[in-house]
Coordinates of C-alpha atoms in Angstrom, one line a residue:
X29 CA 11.8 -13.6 8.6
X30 CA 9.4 -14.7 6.5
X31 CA 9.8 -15.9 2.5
X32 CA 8.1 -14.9 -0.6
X33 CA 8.6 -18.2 -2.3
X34 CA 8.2 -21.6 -1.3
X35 CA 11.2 -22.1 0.2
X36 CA 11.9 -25.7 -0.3
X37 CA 13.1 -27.0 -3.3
X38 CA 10.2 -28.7 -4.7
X39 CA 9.6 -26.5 -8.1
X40 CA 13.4 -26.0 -8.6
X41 CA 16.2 -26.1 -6.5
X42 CA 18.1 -23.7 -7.5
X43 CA 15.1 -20.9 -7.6
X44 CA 14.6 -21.4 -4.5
X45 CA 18.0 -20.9 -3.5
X46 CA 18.1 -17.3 -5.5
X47 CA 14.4 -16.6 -3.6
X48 CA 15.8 -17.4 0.1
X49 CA 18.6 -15.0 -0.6
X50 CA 16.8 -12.1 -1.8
X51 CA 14.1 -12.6 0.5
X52 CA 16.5 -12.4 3.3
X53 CA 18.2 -9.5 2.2
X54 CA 14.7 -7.8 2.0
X55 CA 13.3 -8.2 4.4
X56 CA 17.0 -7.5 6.8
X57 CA 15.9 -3.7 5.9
X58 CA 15.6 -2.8 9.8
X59 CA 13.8 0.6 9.2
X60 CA 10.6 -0.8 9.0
X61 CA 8.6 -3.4 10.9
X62 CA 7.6 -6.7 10.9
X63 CA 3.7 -5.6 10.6
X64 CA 4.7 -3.2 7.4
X65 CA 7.0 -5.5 5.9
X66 CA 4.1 -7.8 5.6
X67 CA 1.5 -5.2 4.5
X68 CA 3.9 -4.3 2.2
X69 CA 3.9 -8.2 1.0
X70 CA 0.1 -8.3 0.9
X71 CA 0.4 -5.1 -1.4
X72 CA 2.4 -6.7 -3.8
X73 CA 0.1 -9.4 -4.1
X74 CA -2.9 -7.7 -4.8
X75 CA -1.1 -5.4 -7.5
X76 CA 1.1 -8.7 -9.1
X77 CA -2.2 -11.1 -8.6
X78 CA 0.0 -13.1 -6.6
X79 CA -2.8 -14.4 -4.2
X80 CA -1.8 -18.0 -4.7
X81 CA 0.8 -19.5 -2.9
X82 CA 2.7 -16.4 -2.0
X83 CA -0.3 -14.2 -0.5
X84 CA -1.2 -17.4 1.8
X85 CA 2.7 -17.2 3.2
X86 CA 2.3 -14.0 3.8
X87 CA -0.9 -13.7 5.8
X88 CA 0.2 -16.8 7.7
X89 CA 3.5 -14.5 8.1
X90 CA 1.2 -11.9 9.2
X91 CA -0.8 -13.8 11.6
X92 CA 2.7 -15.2 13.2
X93 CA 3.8 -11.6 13.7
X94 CA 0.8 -10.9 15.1
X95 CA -1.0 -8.9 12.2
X96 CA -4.4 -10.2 12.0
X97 CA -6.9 -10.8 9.0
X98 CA -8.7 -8.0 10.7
X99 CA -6.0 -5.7 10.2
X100 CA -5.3 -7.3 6.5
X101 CA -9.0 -6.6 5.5
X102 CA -8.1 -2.9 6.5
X103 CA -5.4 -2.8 4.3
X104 CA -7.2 -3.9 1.1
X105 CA -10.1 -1.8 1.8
X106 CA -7.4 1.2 2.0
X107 CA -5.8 0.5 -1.5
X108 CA -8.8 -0.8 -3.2
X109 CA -9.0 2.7 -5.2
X110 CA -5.4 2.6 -5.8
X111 CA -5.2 -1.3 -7.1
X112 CA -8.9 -1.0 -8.3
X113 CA -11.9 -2.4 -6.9
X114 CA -11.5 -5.8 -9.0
X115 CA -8.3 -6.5 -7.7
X116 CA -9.0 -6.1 -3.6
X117 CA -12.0 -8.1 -4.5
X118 CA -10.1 -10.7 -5.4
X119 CA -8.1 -10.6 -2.5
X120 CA -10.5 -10.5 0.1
X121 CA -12.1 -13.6 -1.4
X122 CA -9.1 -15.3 -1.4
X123 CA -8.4 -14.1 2.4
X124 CA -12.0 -15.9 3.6
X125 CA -10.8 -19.2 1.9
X126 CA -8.0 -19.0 4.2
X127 CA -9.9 -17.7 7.2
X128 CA -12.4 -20.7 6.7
X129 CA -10.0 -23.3 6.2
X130 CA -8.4 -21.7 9.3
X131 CA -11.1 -21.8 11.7
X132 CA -10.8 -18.0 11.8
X133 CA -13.4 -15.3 12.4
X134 CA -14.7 -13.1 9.6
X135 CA -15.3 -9.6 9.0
X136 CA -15.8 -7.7 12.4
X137 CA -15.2 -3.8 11.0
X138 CA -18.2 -1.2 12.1
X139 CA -19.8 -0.2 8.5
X140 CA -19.3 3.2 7.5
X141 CA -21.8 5.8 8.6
X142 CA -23.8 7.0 6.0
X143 CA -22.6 10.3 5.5
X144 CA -19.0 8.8 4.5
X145 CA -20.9 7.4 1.7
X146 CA -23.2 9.7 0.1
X147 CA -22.4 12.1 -2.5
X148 CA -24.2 15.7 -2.9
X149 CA -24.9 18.3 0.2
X150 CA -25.8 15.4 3.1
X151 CA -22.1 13.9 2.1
X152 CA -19.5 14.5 5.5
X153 CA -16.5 16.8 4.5
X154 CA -13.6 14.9 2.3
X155 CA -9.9 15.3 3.7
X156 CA -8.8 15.6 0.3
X157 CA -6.5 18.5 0.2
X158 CA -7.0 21.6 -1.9
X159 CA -4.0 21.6 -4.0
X160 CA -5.0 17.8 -5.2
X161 CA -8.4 19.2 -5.6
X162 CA -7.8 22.1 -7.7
X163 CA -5.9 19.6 -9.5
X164 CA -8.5 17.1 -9.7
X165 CA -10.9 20.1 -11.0
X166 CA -8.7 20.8 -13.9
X167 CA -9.4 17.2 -15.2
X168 CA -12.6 16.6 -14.9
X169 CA -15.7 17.4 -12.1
X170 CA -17.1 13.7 -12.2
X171 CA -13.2 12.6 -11.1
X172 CA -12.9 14.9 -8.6
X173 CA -16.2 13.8 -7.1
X174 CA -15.0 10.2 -7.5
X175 CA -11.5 10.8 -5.8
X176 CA -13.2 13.0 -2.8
X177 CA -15.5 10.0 -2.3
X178 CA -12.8 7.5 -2.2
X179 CA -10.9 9.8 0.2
X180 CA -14.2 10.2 2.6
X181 CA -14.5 6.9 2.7
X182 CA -11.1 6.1 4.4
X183 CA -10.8 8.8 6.5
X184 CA -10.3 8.8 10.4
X185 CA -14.0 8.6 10.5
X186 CA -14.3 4.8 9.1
X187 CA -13.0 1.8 10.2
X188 CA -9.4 0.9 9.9
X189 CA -6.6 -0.3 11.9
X190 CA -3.8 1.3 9.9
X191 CA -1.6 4.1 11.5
X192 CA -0.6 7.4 8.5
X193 CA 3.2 6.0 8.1
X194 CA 1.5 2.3 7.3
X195 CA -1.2 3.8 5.0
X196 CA 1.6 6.0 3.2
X197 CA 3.7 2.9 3.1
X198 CA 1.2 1.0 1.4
X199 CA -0.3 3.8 -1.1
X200 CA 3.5 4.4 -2.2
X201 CA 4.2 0.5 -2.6
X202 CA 0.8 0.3 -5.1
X203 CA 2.6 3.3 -6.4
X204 CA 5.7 1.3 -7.5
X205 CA 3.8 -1.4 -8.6
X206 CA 1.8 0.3 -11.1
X207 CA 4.6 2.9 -12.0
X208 CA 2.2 6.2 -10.7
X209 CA 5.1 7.8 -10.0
X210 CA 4.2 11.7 -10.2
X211 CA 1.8 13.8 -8.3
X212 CA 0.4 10.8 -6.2
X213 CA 3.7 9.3 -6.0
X214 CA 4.7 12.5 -4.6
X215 CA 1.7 13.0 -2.4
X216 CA 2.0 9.6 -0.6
X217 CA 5.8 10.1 0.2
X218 CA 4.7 13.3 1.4
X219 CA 2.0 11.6 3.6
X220 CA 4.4 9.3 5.0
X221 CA 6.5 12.7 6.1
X222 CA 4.1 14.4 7.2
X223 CA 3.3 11.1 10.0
X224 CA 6.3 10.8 10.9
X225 CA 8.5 8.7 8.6
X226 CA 12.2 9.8 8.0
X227 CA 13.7 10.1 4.6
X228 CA 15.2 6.9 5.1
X229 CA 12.7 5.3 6.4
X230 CA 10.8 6.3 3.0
X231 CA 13.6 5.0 1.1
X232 CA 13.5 1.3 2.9
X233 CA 10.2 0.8 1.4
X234 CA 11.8 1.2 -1.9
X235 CA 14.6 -1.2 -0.4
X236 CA 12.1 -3.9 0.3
X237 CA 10.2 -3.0 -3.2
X238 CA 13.2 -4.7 -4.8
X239 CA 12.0 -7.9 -4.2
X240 CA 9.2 -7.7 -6.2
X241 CA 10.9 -6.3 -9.0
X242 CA 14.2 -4.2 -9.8
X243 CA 13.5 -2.5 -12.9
X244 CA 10.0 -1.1 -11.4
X245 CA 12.1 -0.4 -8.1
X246 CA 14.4 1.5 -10.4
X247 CA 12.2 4.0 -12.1
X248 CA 10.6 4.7 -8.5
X249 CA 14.5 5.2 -7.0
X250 CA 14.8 7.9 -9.7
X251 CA 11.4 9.6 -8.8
X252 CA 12.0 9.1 -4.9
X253 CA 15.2 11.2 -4.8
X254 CA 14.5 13.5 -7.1
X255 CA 11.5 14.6 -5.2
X256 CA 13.3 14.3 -1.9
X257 CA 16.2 16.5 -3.6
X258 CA 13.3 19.2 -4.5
X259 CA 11.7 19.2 -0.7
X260 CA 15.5 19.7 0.4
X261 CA 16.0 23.1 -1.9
X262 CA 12.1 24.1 -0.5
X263 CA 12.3 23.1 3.0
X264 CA 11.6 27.2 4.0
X265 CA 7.9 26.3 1.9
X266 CA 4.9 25.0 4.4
X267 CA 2.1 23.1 4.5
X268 CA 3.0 20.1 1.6
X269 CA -0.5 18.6 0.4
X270 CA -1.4 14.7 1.2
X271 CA -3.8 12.5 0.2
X272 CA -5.8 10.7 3.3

């Protein structure tokens, strides 16, 4: 197990006492793993600028547990459009101080090919469902071209070391952070379905949420069941949309 929070007692004794025990009830969720309990860590410190102290526990964490920076570096590149651009950036400059001071290797990812990153008739085909799209459409053409963009980009095609339940687990935890909780709320639980994930599997993201904030894991407890409530009553329906 690992700790958000220093977990001596230097900065107050008696925080880290409360930190210890919510940590350890955390992360004693056994529906998930190690490797997305800690991607699920990293997440919150992108979203909560938290890349002090706690996101250099949790990639050592990671790196104990056998996650690599590799594999971190793959998880910020997935939610930079989710967090924002600004906020990944951040992280993956904090993430070479610690592979530097570490003596560990850098980036290593294949660049995208350039189809993945054009925009026009030479761009490859976005994943991006057609119900998102039509939805995207309705708001604005410019959007739409953004979102299929980001959605090329992280496709099978790229790089990326990140299996559909871990990518739906992350994309729902950024989510919860940031309070998005309708349509792509609903689309990444549905992503995490749709690869395999069980309903309660699902819910033990929101379990391990907690820690980073109840009242934020509160609001997303009321959206979670309520849209697991409505794919109950319309489980004779087909072919739910997700976003890549």
């Amino acid at each position: 197990m690992t700790t958000t929070i220093r977990p001596d007692a230097d900065l107050d004794p008696v925080f880290s006492q409360m930190a210890r025990a919510t940590t350890a009830h955390c992360w004693a969720v056994p529906q998930l793993t190690d490797r997305e309990k800690v991607f699920l860590c990293v997440v919150a410190d992108v979203c909560q600028a938290g890349l002090g102290l706690p996101f250099e526990m949790h990639i050592r964490a990671g790196l104990d547990r056998g996650v690599s920076t590799g594999d971190i570096r793959a998880l910020l590149r997935l939610v930079a459009y989710d967090s924002g651009y600004a906020a990944a950036l951040m992280a993956l400059e904090r993430l070479a101080e610690i592979e530097a001071a570490a003596g560990l290797p850098g980036p290593t990812a294949e660049p995208l090919r350039g189809a993945l990153l054009d925009i026009g008739p030479d761009a490859a085909p976005s994943p991006l469902p057609e119900p998102i799209r039509a939805q995207l459409r309705e708001l604005d053409p410019h959007f739409t071209e953004h979102f299929e963009l980001q959605s090329r980009m992280r496709s099978g095609s790229g790089p990326g070391t990140l299996t559909i339940r871990e990518r739906a687990f992350a994309t729902m935890s950024v989510d919860v952070h940031y309070q998005t909780l309708e349509e792509t709320f609903q689309a990444h639980v549905d992503r995490a379905l749709g690869g395999g994930a069980s309903a309660e599997d699902v819910r033990a993201v929101l379990r391990f949420n907690a820690q980073f904030g109840v009242t934020k894991a509160w609001r997303a407890w009321k959206a979670l069941n309520a849209h697991l409530a409505h794919r109950a009553s319309a489980a004779n329906g087909g072919g739910v949309a997700r976003l890549p």
